[in-house]
Tab-separated table of C-alpha atoms in Angstrom:
chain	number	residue	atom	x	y	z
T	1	UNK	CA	55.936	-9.893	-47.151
T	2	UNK	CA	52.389	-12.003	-48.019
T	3	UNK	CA	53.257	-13.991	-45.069
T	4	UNK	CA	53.750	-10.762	-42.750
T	5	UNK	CA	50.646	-9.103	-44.200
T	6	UNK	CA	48.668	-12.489	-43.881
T	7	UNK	CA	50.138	-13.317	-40.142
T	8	UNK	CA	49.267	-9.485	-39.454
T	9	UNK	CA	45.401	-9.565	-40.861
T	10	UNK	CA	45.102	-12.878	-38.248
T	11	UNK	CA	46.216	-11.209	-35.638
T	12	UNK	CA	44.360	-8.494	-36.187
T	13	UNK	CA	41.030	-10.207	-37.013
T	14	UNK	CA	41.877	-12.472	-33.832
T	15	UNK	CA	42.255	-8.864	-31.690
T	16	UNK	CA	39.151	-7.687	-33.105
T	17	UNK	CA	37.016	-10.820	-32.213
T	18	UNK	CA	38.718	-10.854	-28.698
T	19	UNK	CA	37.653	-7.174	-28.143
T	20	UNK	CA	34.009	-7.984	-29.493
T	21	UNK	CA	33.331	-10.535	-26.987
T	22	UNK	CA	34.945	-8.114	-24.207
T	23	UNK	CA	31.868	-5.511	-25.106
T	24	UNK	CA	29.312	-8.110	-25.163
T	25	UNK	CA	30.120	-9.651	-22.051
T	26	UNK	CA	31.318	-6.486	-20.284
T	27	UNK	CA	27.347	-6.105	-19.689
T	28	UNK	CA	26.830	-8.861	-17.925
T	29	UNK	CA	29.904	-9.459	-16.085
T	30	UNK	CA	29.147	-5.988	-14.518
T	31	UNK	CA	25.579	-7.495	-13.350
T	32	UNK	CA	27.215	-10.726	-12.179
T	33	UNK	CA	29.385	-8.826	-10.065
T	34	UNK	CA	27.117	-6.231	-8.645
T	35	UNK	CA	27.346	-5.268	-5.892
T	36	UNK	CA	31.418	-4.067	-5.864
T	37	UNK	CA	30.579	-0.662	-3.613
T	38	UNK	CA	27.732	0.511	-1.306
T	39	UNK	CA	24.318	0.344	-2.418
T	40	UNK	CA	22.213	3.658	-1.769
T	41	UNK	CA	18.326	3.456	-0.458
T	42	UNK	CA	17.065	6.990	-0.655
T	43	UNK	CA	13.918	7.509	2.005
T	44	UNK	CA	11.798	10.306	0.838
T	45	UNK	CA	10.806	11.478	4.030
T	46	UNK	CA	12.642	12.409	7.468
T	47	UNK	CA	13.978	9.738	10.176
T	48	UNK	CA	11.461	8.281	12.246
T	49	UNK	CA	8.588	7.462	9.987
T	50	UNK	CA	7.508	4.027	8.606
T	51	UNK	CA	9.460	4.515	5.371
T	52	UNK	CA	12.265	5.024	7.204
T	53	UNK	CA	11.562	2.279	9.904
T	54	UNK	CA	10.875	-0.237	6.673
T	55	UNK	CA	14.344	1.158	4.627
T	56	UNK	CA	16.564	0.509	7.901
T	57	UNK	CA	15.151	-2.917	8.733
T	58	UNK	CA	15.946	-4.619	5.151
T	59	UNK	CA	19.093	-2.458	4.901
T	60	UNK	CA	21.296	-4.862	7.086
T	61	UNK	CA	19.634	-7.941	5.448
T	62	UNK	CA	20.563	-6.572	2.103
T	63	UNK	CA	24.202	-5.566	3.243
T	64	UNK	CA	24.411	-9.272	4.893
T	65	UNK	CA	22.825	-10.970	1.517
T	66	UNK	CA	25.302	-9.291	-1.277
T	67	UNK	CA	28.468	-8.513	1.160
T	68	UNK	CA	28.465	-4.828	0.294
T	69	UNK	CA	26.814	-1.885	2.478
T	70	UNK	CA	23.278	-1.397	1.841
T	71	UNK	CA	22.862	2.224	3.466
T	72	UNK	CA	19.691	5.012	3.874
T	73	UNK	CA	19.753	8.623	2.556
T	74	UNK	CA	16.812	10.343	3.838
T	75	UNK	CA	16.347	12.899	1.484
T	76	UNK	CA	12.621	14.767	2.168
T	77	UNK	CA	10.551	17.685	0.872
T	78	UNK	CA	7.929	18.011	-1.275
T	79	UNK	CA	5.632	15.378	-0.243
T	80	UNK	CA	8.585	12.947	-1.187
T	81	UNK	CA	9.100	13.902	-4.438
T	82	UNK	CA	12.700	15.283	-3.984
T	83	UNK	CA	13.607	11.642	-3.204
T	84	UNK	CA	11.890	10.290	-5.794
T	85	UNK	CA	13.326	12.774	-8.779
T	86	UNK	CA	16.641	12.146	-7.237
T	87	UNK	CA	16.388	8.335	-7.268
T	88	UNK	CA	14.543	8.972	-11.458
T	89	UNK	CA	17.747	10.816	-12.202
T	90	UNK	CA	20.257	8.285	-10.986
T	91	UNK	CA	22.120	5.975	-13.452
T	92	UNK	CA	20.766	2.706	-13.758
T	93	UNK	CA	23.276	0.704	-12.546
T	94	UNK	CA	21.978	-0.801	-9.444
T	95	UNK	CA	23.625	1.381	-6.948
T	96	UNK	CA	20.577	3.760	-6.403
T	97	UNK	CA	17.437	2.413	-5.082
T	98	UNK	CA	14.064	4.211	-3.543
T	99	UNK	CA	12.008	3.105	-0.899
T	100	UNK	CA	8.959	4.358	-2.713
T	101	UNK	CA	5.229	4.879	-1.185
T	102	UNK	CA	1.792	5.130	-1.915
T	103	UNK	CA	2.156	8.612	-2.418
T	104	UNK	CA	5.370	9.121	-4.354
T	105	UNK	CA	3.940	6.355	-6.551
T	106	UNK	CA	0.068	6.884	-6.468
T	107	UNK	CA	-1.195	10.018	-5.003
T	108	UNK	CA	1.349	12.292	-6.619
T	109	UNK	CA	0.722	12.034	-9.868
T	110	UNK	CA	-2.946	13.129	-9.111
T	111	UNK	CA	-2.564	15.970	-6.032
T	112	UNK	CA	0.825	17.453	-8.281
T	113	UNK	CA	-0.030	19.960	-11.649
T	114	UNK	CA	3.855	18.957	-12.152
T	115	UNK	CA	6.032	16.264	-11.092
T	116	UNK	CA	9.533	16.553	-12.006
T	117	UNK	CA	9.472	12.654	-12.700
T	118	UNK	CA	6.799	10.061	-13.894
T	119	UNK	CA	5.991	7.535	-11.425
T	120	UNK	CA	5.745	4.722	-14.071
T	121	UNK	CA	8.484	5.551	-17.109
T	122	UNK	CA	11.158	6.377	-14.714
T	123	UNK	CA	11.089	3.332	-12.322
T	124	UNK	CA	11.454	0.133	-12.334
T	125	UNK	CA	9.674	-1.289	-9.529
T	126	UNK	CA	11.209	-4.433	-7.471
T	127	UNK	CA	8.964	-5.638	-4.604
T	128	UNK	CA	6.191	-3.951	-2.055
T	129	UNK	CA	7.930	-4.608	0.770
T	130	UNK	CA	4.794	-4.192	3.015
T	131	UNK	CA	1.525	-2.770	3.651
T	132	UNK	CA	-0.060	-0.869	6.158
T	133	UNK	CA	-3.240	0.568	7.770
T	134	UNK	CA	-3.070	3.989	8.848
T	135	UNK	CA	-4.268	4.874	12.379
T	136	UNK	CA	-6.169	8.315	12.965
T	137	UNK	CA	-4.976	9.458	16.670
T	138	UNK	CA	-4.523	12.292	19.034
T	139	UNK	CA	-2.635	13.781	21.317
T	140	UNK	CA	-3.337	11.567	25.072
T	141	UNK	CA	-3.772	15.049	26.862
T	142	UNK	CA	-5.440	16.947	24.399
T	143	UNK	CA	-8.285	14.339	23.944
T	144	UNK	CA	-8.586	13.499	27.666
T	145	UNK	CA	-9.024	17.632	27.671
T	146	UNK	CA	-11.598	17.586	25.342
T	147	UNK	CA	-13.668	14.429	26.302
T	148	UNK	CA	-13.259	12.811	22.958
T	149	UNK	CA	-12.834	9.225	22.937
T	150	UNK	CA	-14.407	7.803	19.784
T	151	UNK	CA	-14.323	9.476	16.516
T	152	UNK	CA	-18.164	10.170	16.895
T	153	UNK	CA	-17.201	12.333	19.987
T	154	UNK	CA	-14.054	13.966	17.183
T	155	UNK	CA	-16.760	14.635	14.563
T	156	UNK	CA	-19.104	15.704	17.099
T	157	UNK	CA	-16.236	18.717	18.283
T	158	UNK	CA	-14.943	19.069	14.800
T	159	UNK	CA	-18.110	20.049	13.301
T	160	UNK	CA	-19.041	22.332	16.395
T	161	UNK	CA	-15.197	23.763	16.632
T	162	UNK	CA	-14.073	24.279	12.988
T	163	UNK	CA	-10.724	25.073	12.588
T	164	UNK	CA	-9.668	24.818	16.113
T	165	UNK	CA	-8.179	21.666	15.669
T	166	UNK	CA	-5.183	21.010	13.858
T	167	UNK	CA	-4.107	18.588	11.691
T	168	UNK	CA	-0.565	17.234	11.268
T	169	UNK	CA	1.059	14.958	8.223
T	170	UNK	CA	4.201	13.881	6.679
T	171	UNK	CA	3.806	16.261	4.068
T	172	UNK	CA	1.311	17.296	1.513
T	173	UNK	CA	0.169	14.233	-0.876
T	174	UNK	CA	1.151	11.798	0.987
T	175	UNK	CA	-1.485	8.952	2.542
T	176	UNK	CA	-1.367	10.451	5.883
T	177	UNK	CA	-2.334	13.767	4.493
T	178	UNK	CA	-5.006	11.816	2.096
T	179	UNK	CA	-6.855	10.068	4.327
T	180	UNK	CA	-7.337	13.279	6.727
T	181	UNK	CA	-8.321	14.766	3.453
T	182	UNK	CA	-10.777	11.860	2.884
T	183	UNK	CA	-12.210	11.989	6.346
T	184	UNK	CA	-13.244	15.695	6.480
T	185	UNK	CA	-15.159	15.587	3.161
T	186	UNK	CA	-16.838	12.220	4.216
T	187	UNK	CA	-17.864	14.096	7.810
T	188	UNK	CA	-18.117	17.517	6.713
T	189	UNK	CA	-15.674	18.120	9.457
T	190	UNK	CA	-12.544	21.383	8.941
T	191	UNK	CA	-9.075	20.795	10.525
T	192	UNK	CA	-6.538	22.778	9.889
T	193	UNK	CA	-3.773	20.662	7.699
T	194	UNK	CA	-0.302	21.236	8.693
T	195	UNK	CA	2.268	19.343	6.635
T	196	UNK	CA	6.035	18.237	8.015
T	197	UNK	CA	8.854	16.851	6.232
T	198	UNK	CA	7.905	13.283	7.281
T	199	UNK	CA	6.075	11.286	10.580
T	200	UNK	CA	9.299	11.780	12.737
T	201	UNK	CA	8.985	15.399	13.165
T	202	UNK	CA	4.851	15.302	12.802
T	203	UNK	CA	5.208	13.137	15.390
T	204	UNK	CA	7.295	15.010	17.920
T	205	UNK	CA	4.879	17.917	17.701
T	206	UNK	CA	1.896	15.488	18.094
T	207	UNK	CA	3.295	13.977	21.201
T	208	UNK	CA	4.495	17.186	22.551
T	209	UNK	CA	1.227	18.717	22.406
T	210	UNK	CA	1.808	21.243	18.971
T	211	UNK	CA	-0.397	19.005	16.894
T	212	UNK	CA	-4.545	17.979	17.548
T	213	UNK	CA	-4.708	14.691	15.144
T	214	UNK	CA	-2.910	13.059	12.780
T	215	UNK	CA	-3.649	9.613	10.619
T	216	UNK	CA	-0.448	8.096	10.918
T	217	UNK	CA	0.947	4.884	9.335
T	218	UNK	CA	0.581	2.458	12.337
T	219	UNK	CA	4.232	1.425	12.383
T	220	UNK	CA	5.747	4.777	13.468
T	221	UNK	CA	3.160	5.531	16.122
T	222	UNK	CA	2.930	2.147	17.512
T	223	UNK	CA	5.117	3.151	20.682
T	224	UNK	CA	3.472	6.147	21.256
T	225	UNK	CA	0.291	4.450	21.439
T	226	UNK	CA	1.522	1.582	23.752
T	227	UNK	CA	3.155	4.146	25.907
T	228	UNK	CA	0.085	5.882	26.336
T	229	UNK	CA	1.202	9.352	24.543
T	230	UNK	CA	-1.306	8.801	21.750
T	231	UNK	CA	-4.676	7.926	21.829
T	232	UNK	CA	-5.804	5.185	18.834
T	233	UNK	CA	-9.771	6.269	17.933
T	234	UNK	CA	-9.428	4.178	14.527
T	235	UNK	CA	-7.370	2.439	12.264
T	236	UNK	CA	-7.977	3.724	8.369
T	237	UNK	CA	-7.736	-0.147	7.005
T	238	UNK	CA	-11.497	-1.915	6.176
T	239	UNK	CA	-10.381	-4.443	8.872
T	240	UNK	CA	-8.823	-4.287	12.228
T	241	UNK	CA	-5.262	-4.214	12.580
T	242	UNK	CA	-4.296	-7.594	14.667
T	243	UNK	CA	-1.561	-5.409	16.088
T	244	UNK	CA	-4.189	-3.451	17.892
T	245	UNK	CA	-7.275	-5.552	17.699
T	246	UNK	CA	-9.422	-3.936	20.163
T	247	UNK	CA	-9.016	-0.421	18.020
T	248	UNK	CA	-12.124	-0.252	15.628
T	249	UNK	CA	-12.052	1.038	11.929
T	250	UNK	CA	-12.503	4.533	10.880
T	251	UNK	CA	-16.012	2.924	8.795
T	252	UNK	CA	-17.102	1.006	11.809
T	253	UNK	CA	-16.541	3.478	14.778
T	254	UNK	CA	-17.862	6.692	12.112
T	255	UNK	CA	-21.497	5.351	11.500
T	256	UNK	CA	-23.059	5.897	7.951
T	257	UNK	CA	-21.373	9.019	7.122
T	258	UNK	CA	-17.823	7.412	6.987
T	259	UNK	CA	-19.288	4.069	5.330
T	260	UNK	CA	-16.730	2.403	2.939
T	261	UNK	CA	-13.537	4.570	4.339
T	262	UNK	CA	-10.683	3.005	3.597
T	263	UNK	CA	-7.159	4.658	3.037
T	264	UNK	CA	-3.831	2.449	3.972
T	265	UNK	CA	-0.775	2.808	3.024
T	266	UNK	CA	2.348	0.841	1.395
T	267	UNK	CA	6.234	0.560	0.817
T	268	UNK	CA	8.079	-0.650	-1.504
T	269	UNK	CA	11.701	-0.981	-3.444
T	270	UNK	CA	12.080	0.352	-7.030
T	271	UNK	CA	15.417	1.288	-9.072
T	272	UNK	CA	16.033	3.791	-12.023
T	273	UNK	CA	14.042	2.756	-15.211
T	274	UNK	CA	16.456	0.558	-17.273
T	275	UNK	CA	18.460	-0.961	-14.497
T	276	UNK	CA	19.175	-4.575	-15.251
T	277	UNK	CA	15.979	-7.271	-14.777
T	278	UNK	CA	19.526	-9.630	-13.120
T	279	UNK	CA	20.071	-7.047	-10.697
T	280	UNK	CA	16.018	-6.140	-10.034
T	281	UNK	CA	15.241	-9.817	-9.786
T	282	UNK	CA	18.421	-10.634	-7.114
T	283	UNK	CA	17.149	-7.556	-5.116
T	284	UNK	CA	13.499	-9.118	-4.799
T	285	UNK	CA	14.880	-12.696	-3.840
T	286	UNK	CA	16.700	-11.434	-1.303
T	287	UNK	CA	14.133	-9.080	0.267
T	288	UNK	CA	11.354	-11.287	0.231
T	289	UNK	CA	13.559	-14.138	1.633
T	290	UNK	CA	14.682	-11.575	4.011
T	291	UNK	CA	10.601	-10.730	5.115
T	292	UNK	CA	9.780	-14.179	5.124
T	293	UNK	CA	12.368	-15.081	8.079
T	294	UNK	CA	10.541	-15.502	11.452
T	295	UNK	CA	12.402	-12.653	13.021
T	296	UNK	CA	11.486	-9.800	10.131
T	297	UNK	CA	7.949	-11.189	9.971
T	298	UNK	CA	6.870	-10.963	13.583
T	299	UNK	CA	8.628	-7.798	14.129
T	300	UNK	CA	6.521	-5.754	11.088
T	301	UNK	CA	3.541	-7.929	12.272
T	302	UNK	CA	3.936	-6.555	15.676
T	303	UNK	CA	4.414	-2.774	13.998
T	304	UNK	CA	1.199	-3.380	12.370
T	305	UNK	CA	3.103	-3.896	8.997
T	306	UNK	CA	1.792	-6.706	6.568
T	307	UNK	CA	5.416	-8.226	4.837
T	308	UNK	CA	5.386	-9.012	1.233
T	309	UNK	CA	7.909	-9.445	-1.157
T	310	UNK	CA	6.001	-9.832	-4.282
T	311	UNK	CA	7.724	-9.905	-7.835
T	312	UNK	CA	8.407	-6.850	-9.978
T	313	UNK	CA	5.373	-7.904	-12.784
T	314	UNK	CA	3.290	-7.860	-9.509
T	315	UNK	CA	4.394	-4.705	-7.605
T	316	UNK	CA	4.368	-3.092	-11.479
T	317	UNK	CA	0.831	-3.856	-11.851
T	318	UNK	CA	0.068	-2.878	-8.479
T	319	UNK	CA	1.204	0.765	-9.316
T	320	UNK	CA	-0.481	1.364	-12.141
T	321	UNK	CA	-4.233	0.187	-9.877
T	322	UNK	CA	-3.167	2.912	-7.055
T	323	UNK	CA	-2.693	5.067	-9.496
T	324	UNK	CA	-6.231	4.956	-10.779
T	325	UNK	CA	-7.732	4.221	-7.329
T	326	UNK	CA	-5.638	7.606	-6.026
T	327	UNK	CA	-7.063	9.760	-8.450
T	328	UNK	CA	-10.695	9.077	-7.577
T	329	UNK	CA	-9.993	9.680	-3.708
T	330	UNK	CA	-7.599	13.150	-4.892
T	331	UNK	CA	-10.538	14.345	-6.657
T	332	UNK	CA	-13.316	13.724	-4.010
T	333	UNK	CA	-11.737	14.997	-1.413
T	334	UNK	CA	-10.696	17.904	-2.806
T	335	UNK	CA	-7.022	17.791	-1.303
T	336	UNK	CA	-4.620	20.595	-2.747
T	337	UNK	CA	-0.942	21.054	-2.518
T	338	UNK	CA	-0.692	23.482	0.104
């Protein structure tokens, strides 16, 4: 019977060691093997914007880099803070990401009395994936109609015509809506703001003649503008865009009133706070090796995107300087939710 008992306590102790090592390692053998299913990028906004444009170009690299699908859920309202809460309230595991923007993750937090998540606590950033100007245009038609074709002749009508022009966004908060904000407190100008559900369907009703103005992010209007439909007075950026060199900046086409305007815009990957640094850091390799191919790269350039790919530490601290530079331009202009 001692031998049984002691034979018994080995096996037992030997069991018990075995199944201590199985929870230590079950951790990590999870993160070495993720991806094993599809891989979730939530867009904030509707199809057809530049998020959108940005989440479906590194979505195939992605799928191609870790063998699993890499796929976009547009999920928009609220200036994209529906996205953003649902992407806050995800597990961490690595299977929910956000393709996150200046405003979801530094206007918000200043334009919003309550956001249902907190840009910094509840994410754990990844990489900008780029950077943009924005690009303050109008209808082709509708400014040909009116005889402007600087933004001194837009002020000029603005200022004698208040409120007859309109003013379309992707939604309320976001940079588009910002830096029309920004604009008619530097010129003294009114527009009427009407807010969409993203560029795509802003868009639409700009093109079709709905919509006076809008101060777009370059990628998602760049067709429209080569086509002729739009009309480019400025680009919001404090230098030209090379993708449309011969378009002048808001500051240098405004005169003194619009001195030091400057409002772009930018993109970029975060996960659920507490996902796994493995799994954040294998995400960022991959996208910025993805961005750095020759392909990727010209294509953004020739969007009027500028690629990055930066590190998480980077991107973090990023964040937290829009956040502080955001609040200053919120509270100037005087934007409100509408």
């Amino acid at each position: 019977m001692t031998l049984s008992f002691k034979k018994s306590r080995r096996t037992a102790l030997t069991l018990g060691a075995v199944a201590a090592l199985a929870l230590l390692a079950g951790p990590a053998a999870a993160q070495g093997s993720w991806p094993t299913k599809p891989v979730r990028i939530v867009v904030p906004f509707a199809p057809g914007g530049t998020t959108d444009i940005l989440a479906r170009a590194i979505a195939p690299e992605l799928s191609n880099a870790f063998g699993q699908q890499f796929i976009v859920d547009n999920r928009a309202g609220a200036g994209g803070n529906v996205g953003a809460d649902i992407v806050a309230r995800a597990p961490n595991d690595g299977y929910t990401l956000l393709m996150g923007t200046v405003g979801t993750h530094g206007i918000n937090r200043a334009l919003y009395p309550k956001l249902p998540y907190d840009p910094i606590k509840d994410f754990a950033p990844i990489t900008l994936v780029a950077a943009v100007p924005n690009v303050m245009e109008m209808n082709a038609d509708k400014a040909k109609s009116l005889n402007i074709n600087s933004v001194a002749d837009f002020v000029k009508y603005a200022k004698a015509n208040p409120g007859k022009l309109n003013m379309a966004s992707s939604g309320s908060g976001t940079s588009i809506h910002l830096a029309g904000e920004l604009f008619k407190t530097m010129t003294g100008s009114f527009m009427t703001h009407i807010p969409y559900r993203g560029s795509g369907p802003a868009l639409l009703d700009l093109v079709g003649g709905n919509a006076d103005v809008m101060f777009d992010n370059l990628p998602s209007s760049m067709q429209q503008i080569k086509g002729g439909k739009l009309k480019a007075l400025a680009v919001t950026s404090s230098k030209r865009s090379p993708a449309l060199p011969d378009v002048p900046t808001v500051e240098e086409a405004g005169g003194p009133a619009l001195k030091g305007y400057e409002a772009s815009s930018w993109f970029g990957l975060l996960a659920p706070a507490g996902t796994p640094p493995e799994i954040v850091n294998r995400i960022q390799q991959e996208v910025a090796k993805s961005l750095g191919t020759p392909a990727i790269k010209e294509k953004m350039l020739a969007q009027g995107a500028i690629p990055s790919g930066n590190s998480p530490a980077e991107f973090a601290k990023m964040i937290d300087s829009e956040h502080a530079k955001w609040a200053k331009v919120v509270k100037a202009s005087g934007a409100k939710v509408d």
